[in-house]
PDB file of C-alpha atoms in Angstrom:
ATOM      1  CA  UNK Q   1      33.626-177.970 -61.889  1.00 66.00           C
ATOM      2  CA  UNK Q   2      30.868-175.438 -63.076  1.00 75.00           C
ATOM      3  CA  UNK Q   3      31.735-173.358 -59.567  1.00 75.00           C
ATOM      4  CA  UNK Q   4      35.543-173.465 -59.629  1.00 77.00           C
ATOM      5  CA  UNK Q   5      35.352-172.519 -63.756  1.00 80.00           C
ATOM      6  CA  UNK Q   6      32.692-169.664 -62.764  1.00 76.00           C
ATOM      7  CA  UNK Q   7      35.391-168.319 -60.226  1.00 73.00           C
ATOM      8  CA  UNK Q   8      38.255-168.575 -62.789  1.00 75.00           C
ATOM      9  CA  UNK Q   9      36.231-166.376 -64.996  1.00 76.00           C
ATOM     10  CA  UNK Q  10      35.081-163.771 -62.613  1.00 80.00           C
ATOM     11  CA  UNK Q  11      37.766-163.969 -60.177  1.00 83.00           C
ATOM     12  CA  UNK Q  12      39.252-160.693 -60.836  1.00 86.00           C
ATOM     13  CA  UNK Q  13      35.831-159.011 -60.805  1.00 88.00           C
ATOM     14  CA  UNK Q  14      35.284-160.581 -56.852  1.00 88.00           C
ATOM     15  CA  UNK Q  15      38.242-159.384 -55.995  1.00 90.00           C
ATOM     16  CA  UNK Q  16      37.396-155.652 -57.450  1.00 91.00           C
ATOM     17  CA  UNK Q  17      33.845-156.142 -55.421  1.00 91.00           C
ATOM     18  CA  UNK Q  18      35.660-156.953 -52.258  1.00 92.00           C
ATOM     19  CA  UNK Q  19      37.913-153.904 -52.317  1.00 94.00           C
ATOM     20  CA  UNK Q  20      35.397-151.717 -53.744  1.00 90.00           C
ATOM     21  CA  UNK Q  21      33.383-153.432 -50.184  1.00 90.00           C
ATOM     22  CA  UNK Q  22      36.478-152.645 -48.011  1.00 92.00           C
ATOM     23  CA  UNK Q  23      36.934-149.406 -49.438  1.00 90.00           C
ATOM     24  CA  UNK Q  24      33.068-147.971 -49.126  1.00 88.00           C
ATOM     25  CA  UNK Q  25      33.224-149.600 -45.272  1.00 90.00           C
ATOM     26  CA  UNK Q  26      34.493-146.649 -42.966  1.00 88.00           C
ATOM     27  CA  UNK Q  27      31.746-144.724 -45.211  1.00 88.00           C
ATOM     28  CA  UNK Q  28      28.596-146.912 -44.541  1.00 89.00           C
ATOM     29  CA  UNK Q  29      29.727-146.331 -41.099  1.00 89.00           C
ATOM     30  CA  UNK Q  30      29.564-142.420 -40.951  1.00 88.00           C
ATOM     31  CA  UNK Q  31      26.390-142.542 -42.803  1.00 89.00           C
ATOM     32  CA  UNK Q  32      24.844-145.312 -40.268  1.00 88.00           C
ATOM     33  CA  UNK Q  33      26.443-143.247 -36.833  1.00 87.00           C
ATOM     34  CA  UNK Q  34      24.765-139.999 -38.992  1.00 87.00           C
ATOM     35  CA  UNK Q  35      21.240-141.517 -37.685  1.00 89.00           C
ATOM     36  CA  UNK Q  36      22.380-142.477 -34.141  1.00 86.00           C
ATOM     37  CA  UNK Q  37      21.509-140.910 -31.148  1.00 85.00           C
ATOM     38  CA  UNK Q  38      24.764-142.086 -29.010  1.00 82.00           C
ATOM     39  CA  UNK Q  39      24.406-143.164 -24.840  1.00 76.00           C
ATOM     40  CA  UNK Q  40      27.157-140.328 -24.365  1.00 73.00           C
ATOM     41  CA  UNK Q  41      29.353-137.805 -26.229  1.00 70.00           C
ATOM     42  CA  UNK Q  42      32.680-140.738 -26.414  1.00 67.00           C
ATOM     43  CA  UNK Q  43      30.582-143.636 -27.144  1.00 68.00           C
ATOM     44  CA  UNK Q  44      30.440-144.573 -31.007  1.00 72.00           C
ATOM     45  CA  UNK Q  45      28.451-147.557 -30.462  1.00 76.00           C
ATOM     46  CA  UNK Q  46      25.007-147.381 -32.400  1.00 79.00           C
ATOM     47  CA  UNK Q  47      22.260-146.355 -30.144  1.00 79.00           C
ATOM     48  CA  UNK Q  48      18.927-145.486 -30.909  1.00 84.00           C
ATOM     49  CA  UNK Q  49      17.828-144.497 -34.400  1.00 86.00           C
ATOM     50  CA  UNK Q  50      16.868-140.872 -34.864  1.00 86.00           C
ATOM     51  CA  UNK Q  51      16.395-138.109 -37.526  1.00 87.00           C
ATOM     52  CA  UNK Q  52      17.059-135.310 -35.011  1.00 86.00           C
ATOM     53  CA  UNK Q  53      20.782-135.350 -36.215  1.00 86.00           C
ATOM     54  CA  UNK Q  54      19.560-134.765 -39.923  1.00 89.00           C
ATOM     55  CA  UNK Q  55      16.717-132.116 -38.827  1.00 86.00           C
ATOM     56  CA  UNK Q  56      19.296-129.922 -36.540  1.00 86.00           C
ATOM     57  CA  UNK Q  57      22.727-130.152 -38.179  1.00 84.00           C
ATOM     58  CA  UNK Q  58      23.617-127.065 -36.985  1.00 83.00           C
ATOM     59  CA  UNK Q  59      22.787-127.683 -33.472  1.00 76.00           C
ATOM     60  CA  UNK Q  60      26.166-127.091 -32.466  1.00 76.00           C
ATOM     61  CA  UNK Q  61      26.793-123.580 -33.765  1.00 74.00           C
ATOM     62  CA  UNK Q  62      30.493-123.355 -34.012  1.00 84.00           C
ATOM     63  CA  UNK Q  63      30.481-126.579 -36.043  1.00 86.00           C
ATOM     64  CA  UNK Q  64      28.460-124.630 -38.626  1.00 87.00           C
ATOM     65  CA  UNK Q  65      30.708-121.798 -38.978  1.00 90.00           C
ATOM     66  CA  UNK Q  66      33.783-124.222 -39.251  1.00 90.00           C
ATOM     67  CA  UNK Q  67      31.886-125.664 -42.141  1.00 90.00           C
ATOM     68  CA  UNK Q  68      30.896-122.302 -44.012  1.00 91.00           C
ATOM     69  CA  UNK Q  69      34.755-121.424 -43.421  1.00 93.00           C
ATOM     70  CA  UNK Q  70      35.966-124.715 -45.035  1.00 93.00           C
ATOM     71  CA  UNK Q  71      33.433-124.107 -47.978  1.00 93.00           C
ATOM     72  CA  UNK Q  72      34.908-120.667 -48.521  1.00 94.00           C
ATOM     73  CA  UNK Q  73      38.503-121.783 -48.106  1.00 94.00           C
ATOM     74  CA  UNK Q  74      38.096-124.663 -50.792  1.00 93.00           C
ATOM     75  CA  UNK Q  75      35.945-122.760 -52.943  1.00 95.00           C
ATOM     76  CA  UNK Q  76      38.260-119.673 -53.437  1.00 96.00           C
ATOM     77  CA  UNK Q  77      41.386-121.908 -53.796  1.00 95.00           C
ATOM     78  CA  UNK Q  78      39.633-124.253 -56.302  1.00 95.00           C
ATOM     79  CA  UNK Q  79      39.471-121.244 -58.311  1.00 95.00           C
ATOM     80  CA  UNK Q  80      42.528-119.859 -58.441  1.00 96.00           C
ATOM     81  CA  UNK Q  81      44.258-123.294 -58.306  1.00 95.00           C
ATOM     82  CA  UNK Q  82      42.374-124.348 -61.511  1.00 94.00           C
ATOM     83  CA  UNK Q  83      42.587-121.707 -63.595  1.00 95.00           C
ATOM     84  CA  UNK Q  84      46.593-121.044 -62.793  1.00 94.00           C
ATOM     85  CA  UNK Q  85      46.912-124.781 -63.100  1.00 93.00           C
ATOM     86  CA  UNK Q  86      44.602-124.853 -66.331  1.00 93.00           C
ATOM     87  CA  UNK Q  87      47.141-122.267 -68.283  1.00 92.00           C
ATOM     88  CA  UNK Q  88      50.217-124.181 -66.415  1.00 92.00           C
ATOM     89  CA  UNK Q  89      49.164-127.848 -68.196  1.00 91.00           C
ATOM     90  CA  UNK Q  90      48.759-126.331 -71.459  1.00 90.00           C
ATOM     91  CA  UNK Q  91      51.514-124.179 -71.303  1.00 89.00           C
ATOM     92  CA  UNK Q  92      53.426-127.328 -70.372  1.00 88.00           C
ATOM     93  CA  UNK Q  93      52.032-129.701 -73.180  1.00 86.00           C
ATOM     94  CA  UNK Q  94      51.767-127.598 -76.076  1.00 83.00           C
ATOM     95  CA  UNK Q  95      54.066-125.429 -76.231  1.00 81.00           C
ATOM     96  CA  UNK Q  96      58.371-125.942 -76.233  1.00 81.00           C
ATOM     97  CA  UNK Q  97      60.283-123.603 -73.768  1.00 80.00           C
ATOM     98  CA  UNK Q  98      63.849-123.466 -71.589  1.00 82.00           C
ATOM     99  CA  UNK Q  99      63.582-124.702 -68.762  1.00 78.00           C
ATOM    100  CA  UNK Q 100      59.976-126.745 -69.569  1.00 78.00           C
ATOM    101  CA  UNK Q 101      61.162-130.352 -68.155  1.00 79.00           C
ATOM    102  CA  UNK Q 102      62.688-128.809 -64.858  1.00 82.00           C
ATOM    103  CA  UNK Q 103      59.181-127.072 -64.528  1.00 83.00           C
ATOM    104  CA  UNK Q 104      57.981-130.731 -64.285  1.00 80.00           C
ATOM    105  CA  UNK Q 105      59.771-131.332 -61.990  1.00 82.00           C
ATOM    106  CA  UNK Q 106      58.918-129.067 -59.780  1.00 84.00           C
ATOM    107  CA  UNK Q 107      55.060-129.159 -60.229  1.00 86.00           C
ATOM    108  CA  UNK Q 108      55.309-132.750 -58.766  1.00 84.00           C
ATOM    109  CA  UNK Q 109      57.614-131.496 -55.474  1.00 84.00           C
ATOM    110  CA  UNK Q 110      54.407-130.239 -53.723  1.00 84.00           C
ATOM    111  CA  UNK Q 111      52.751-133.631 -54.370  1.00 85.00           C
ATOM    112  CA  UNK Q 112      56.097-135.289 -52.982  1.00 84.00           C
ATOM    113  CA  UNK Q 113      56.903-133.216 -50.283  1.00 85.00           C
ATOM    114  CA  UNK Q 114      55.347-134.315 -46.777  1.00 88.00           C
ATOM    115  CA  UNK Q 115      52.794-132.445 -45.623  1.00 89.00           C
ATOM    116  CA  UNK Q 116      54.299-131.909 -42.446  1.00 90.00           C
ATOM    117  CA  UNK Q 117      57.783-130.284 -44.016  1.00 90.00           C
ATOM    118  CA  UNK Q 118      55.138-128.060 -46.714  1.00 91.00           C
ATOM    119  CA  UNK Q 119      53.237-126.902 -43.511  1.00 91.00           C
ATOM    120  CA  UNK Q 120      56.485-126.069 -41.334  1.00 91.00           C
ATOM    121  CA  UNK Q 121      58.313-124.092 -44.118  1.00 91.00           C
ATOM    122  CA  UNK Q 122      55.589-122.037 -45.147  1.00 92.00           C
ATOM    123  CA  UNK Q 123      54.821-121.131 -41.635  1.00 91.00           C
ATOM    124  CA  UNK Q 124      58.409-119.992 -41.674  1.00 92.00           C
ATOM    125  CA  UNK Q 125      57.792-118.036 -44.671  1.00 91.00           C
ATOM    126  CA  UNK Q 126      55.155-116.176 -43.553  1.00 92.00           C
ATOM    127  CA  UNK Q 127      56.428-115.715 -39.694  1.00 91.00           C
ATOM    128  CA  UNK Q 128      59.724-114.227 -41.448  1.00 91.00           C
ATOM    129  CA  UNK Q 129      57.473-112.192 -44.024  1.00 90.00           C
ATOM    130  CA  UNK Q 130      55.718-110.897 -41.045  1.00 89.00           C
ATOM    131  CA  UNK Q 131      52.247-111.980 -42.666  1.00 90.00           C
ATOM    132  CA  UNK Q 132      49.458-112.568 -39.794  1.00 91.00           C
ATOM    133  CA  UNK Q 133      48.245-116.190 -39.752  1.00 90.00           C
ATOM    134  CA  UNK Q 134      44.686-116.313 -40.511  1.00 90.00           C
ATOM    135  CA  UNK Q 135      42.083-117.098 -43.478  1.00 92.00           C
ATOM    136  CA  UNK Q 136      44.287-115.637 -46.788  1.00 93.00           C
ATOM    137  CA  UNK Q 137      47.333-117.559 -45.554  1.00 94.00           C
ATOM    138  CA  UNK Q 138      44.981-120.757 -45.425  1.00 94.00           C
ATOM    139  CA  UNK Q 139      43.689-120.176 -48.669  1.00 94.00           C
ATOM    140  CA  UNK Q 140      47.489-119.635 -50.154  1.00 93.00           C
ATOM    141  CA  UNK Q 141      49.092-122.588 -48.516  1.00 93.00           C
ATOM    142  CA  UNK Q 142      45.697-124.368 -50.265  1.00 94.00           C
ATOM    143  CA  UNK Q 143      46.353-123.030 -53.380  1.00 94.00           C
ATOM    144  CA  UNK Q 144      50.115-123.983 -53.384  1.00 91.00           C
ATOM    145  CA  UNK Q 145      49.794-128.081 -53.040  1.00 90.00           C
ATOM    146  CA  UNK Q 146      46.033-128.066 -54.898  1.00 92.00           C
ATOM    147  CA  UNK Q 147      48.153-126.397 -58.356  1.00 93.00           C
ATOM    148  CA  UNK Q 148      50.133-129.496 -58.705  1.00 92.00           C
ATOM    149  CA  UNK Q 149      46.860-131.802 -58.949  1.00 93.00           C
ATOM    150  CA  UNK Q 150      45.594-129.629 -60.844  1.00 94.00           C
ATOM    151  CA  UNK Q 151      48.446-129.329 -63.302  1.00 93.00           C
ATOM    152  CA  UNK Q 152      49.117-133.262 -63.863  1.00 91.00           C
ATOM    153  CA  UNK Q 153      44.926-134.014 -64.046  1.00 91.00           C
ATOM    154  CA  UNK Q 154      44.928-131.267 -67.223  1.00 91.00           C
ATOM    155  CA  UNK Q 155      47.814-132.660 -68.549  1.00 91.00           C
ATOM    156  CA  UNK Q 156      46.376-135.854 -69.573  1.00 88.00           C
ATOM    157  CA  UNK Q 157      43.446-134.788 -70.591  1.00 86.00           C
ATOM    158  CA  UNK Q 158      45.088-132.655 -73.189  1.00 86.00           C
ATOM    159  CA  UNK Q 159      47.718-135.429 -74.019  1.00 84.00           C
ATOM    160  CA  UNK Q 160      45.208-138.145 -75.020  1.00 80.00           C
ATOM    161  CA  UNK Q 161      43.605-135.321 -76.751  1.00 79.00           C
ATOM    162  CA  UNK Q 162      43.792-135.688 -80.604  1.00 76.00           C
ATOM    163  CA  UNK Q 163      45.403-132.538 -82.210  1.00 76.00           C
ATOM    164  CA  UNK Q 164      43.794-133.403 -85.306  1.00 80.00           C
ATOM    165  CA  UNK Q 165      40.371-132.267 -84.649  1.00 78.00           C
ATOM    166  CA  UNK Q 166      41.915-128.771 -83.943  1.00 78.00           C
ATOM    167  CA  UNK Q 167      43.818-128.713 -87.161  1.00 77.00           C
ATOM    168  CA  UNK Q 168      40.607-129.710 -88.668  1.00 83.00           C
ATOM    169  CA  UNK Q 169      38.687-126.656 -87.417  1.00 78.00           C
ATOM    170  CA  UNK Q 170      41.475-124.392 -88.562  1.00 80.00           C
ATOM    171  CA  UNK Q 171      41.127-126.046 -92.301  1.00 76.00           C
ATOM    172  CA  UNK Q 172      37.661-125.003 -91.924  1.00 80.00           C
ATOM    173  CA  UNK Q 173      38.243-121.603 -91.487  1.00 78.00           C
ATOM    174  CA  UNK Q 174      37.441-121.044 -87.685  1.00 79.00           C
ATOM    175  CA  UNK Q 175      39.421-118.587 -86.032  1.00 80.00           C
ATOM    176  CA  UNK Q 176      41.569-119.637 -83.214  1.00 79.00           C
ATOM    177  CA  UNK Q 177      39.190-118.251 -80.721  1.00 83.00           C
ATOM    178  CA  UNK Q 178      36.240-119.887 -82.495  1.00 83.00           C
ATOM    179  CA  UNK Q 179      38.722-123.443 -82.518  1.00 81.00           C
ATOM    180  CA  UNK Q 180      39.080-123.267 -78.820  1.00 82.00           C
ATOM    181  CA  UNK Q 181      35.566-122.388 -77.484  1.00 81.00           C
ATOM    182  CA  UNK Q 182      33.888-124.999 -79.524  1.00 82.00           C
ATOM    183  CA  UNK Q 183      36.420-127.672 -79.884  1.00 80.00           C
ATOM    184  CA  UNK Q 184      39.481-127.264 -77.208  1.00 82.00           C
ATOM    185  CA  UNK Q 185      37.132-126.619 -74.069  1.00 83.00           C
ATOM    186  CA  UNK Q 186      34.509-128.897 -74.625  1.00 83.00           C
ATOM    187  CA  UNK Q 187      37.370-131.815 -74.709  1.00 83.00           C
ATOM    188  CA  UNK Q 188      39.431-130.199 -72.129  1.00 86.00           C
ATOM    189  CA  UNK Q 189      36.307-129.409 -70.091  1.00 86.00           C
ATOM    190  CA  UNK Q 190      35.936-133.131 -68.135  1.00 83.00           C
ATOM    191  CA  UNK Q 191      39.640-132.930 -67.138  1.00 86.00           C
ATOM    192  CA  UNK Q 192      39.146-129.107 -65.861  1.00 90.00           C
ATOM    193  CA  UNK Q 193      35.879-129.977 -63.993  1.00 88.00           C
ATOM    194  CA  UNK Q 194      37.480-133.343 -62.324  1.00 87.00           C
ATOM    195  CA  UNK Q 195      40.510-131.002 -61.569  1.00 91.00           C
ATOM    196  CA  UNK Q 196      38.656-128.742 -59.686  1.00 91.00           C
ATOM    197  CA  UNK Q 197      36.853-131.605 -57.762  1.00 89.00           C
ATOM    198  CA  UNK Q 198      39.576-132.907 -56.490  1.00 90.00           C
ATOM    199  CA  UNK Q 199      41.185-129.203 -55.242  1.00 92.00           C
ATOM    200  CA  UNK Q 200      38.227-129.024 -53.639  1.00 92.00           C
ATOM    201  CA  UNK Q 201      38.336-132.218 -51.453  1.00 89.00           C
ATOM    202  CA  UNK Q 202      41.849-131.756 -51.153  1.00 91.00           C
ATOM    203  CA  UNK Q 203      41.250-128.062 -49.999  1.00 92.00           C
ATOM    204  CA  UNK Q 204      38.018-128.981 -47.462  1.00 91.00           C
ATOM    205  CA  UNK Q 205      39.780-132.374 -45.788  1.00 88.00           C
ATOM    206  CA  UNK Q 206      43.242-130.418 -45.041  1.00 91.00           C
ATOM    207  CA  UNK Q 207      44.449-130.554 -41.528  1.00 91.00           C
ATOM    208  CA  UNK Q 208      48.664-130.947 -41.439  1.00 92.00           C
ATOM    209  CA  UNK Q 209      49.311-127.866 -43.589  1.00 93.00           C
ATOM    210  CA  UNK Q 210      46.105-125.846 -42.277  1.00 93.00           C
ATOM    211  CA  UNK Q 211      46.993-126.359 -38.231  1.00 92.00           C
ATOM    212  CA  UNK Q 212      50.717-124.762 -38.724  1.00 92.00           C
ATOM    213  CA  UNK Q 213      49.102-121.849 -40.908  1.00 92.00           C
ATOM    214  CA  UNK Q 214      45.980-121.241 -39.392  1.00 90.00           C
ATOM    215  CA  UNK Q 215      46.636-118.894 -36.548  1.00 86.00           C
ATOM    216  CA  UNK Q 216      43.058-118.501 -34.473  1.00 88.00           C
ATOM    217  CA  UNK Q 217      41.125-119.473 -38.056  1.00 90.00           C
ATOM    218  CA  UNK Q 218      39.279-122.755 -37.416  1.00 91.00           C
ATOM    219  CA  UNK Q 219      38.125-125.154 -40.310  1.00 92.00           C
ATOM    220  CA  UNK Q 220      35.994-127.832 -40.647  1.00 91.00           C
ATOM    221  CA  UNK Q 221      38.553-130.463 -39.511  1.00 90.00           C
ATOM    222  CA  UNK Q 222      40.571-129.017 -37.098  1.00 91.00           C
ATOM    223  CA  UNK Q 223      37.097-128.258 -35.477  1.00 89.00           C
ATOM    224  CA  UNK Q 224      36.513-132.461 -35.507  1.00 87.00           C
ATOM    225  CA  UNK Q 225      40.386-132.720 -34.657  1.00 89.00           C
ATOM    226  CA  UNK Q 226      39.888-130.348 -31.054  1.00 84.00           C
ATOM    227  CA  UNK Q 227      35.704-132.337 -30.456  1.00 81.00           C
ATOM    228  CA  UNK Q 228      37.535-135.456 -30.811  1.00 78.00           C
ATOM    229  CA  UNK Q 229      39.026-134.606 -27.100  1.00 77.00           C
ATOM    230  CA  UNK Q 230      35.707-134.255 -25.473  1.00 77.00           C
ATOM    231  CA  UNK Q 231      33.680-135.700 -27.916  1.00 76.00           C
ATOM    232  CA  UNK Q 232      32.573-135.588 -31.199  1.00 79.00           C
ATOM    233  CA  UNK Q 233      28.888-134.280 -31.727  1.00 83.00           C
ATOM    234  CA  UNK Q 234      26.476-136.874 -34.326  1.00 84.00           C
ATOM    235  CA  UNK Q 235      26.587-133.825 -36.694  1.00 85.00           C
ATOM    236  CA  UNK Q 236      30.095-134.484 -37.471  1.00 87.00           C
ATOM    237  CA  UNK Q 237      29.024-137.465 -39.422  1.00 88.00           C
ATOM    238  CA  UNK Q 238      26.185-135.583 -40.986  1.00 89.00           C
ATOM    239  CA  UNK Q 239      28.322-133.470 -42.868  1.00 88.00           C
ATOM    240  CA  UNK Q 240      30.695-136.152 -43.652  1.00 86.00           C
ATOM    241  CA  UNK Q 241      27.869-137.741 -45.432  1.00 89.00           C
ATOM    242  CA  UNK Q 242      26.424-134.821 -46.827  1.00 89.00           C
ATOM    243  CA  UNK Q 243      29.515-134.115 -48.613  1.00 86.00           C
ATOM    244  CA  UNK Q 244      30.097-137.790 -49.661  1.00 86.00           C
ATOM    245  CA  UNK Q 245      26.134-137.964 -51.180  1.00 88.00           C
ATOM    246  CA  UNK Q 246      27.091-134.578 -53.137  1.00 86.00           C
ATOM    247  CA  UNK Q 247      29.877-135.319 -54.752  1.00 82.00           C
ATOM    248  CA  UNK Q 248      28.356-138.957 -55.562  1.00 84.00           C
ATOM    249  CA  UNK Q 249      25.728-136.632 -57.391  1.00 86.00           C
ATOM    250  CA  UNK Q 250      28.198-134.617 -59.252  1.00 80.00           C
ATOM    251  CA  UNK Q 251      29.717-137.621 -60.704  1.00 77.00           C
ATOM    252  CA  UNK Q 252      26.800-139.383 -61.444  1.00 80.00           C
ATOM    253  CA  UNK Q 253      25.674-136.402 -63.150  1.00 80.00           C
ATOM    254  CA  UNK Q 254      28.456-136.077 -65.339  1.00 71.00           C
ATOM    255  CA  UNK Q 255      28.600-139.657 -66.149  1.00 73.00           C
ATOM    256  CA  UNK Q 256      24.987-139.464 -67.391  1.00 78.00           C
ATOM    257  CA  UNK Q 257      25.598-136.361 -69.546  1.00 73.00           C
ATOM    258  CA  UNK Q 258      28.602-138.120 -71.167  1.00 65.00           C
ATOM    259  CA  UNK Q 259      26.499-141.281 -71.999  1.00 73.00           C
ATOM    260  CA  UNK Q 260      23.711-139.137 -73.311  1.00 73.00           C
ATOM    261  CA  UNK Q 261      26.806-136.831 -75.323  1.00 61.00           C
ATOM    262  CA  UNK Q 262      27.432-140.190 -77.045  1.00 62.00           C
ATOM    263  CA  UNK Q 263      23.998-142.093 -77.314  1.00 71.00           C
ATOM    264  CA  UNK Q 264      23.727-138.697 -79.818  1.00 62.00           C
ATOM    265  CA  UNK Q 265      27.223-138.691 -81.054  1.00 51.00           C
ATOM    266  CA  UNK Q 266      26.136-142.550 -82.198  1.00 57.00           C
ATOM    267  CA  UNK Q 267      22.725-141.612 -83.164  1.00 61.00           C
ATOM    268  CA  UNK Q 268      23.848-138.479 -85.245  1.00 50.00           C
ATOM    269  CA  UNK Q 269      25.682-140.791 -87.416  1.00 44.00           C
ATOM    270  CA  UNK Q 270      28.986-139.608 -89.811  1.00 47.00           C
ATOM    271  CA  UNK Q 271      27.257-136.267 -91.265  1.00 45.00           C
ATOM    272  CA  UNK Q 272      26.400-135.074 -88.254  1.00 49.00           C
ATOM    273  CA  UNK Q 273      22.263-135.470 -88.793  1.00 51.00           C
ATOM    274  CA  UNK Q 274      19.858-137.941 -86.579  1.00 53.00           C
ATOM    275  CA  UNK Q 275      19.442-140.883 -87.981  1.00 53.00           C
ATOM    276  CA  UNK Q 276      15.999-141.355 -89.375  1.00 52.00           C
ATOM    277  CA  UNK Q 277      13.793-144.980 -87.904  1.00 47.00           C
ATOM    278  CA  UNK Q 278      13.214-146.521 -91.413  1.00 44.00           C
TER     279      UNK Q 278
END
């Protein structure tokens, strides 16, 4: 009776561990095949055990440049994606315009649209434009889907924001400037940052839409997509867990800052002074 209550309680829990399991699975694989030394270049049967994989990841040179190339690609259409889709989300929720709800509608198309019909029509656009294939048409098709995340991620951030701690600052005389820097973007901030995260892994792990626009340009994956063929080099899955360990950092790092943010928020107390031990 004490086992079958214990699993009524916590049943929902279990079940959140055992998806969290499946989930984190193909992962603990990549990072275990990341220290493997295989018997041949299409076995992906663990070997031997080895470091060498960690101590030479850029043994294979053109593996390395695919990388640097997918860093640049992501990085320079994080940017522009977030800051465009930064003014978009709170040009959309605060303010009232003609024309505002089909904009909605069309922020989500991208997000809708296969990735297959979005890489096909704008590799018509730019054949018919006469625009070379290459880098800048990566990093535009990039930009194009990674807005729309970007757009609905800011968006409700600033709608569970509460107006009334802007209003607030304005009562206190701050200008509007003043009211943004110090009490709009630190709220808005979290959204922006996770925003950006996301163009960015949306960005690096493209292969549909950056194959039809790529012209001779190679990235990161369609480098793994062409070694899958004749085999995919152990360095492969050293970068895949690279990238998974950093943005595990990044996260962790921000959840610690926001704990800390309100372990002094608590300890501050109403007027805003630390709260003396008695």
């Amino acid at each position: 009776m004490r086992v079958s209550r214990w699993l009524a309680d916590r049943w929902v829990m279990i079940v959140a561990l055992l998806v969290l399991g499946y989930l984190a699975l193909p992962i603990l694989v990549v990072a275990a095949l990341s220290f493997n030394r295989p018997s041949s270049r299409l076995s992906y049967d663990f070997n031997e055990f080895t470091l060498d994989n960690w101590r030479r990841p850029c043994a294979t040179s053109d593996m390395c440049d695919a990388v640097v190339r997918s860093v640049q690609i992501g990085f320079i259409a994080t940017v522009v994606a977030t800051v465009l889709g930064t003014l978009m989300a709170f040009a959309l929720v605060r303010h009232r315009f003609r024309g505002r709800s089909g904009i909605n509608v069309l922020i989500f198309l991208p997000m809708a649209t296969p990735e297959l019909v979005m890489g096909t029509s704008l590799l018509a656009l730019f054949v018919s434009a006469g625009v070379p294939q290459g880098f800048w048409t990566i990093v535009i098709a990039h930009v194009m889907f990674c807005v729309s995340f970007v757009v609905v991620t800011v968006k409700a951030r600033l709608t569970g924001m509460d107006r009334r701690l802007e209003e607030a600052a304005m009562d206190l005389h701050a200008s509007e400037w003043q009211t943004f820097r110090r009490i709009t973007l630190p709220l808005v901030l979290p959204g922006i940052v996770a925003a950006a995260l996301l163009a960015f892994s949306l960005s690096f792990d493209d292969f549909i839409i950056t194959n039809f626009n790529a012209g001779t340009t190679v990235t990161f994956p369609m480098y793994v997509w062409g070694a899958a063929q004749r085999g995919i080099p152990p360095q492969v899955n050293v970068i895949g867990t690279a990238m998974f360990a950093v943005a595990l950092l990044l996260v962790g790092l921000g959840s610690l800052r926001g704990r800390r943010a309100r372990r002094a928020a608590l300890l501050a107390g109403p007027s805003g002074h630390p709260r003396r031990s008695s």
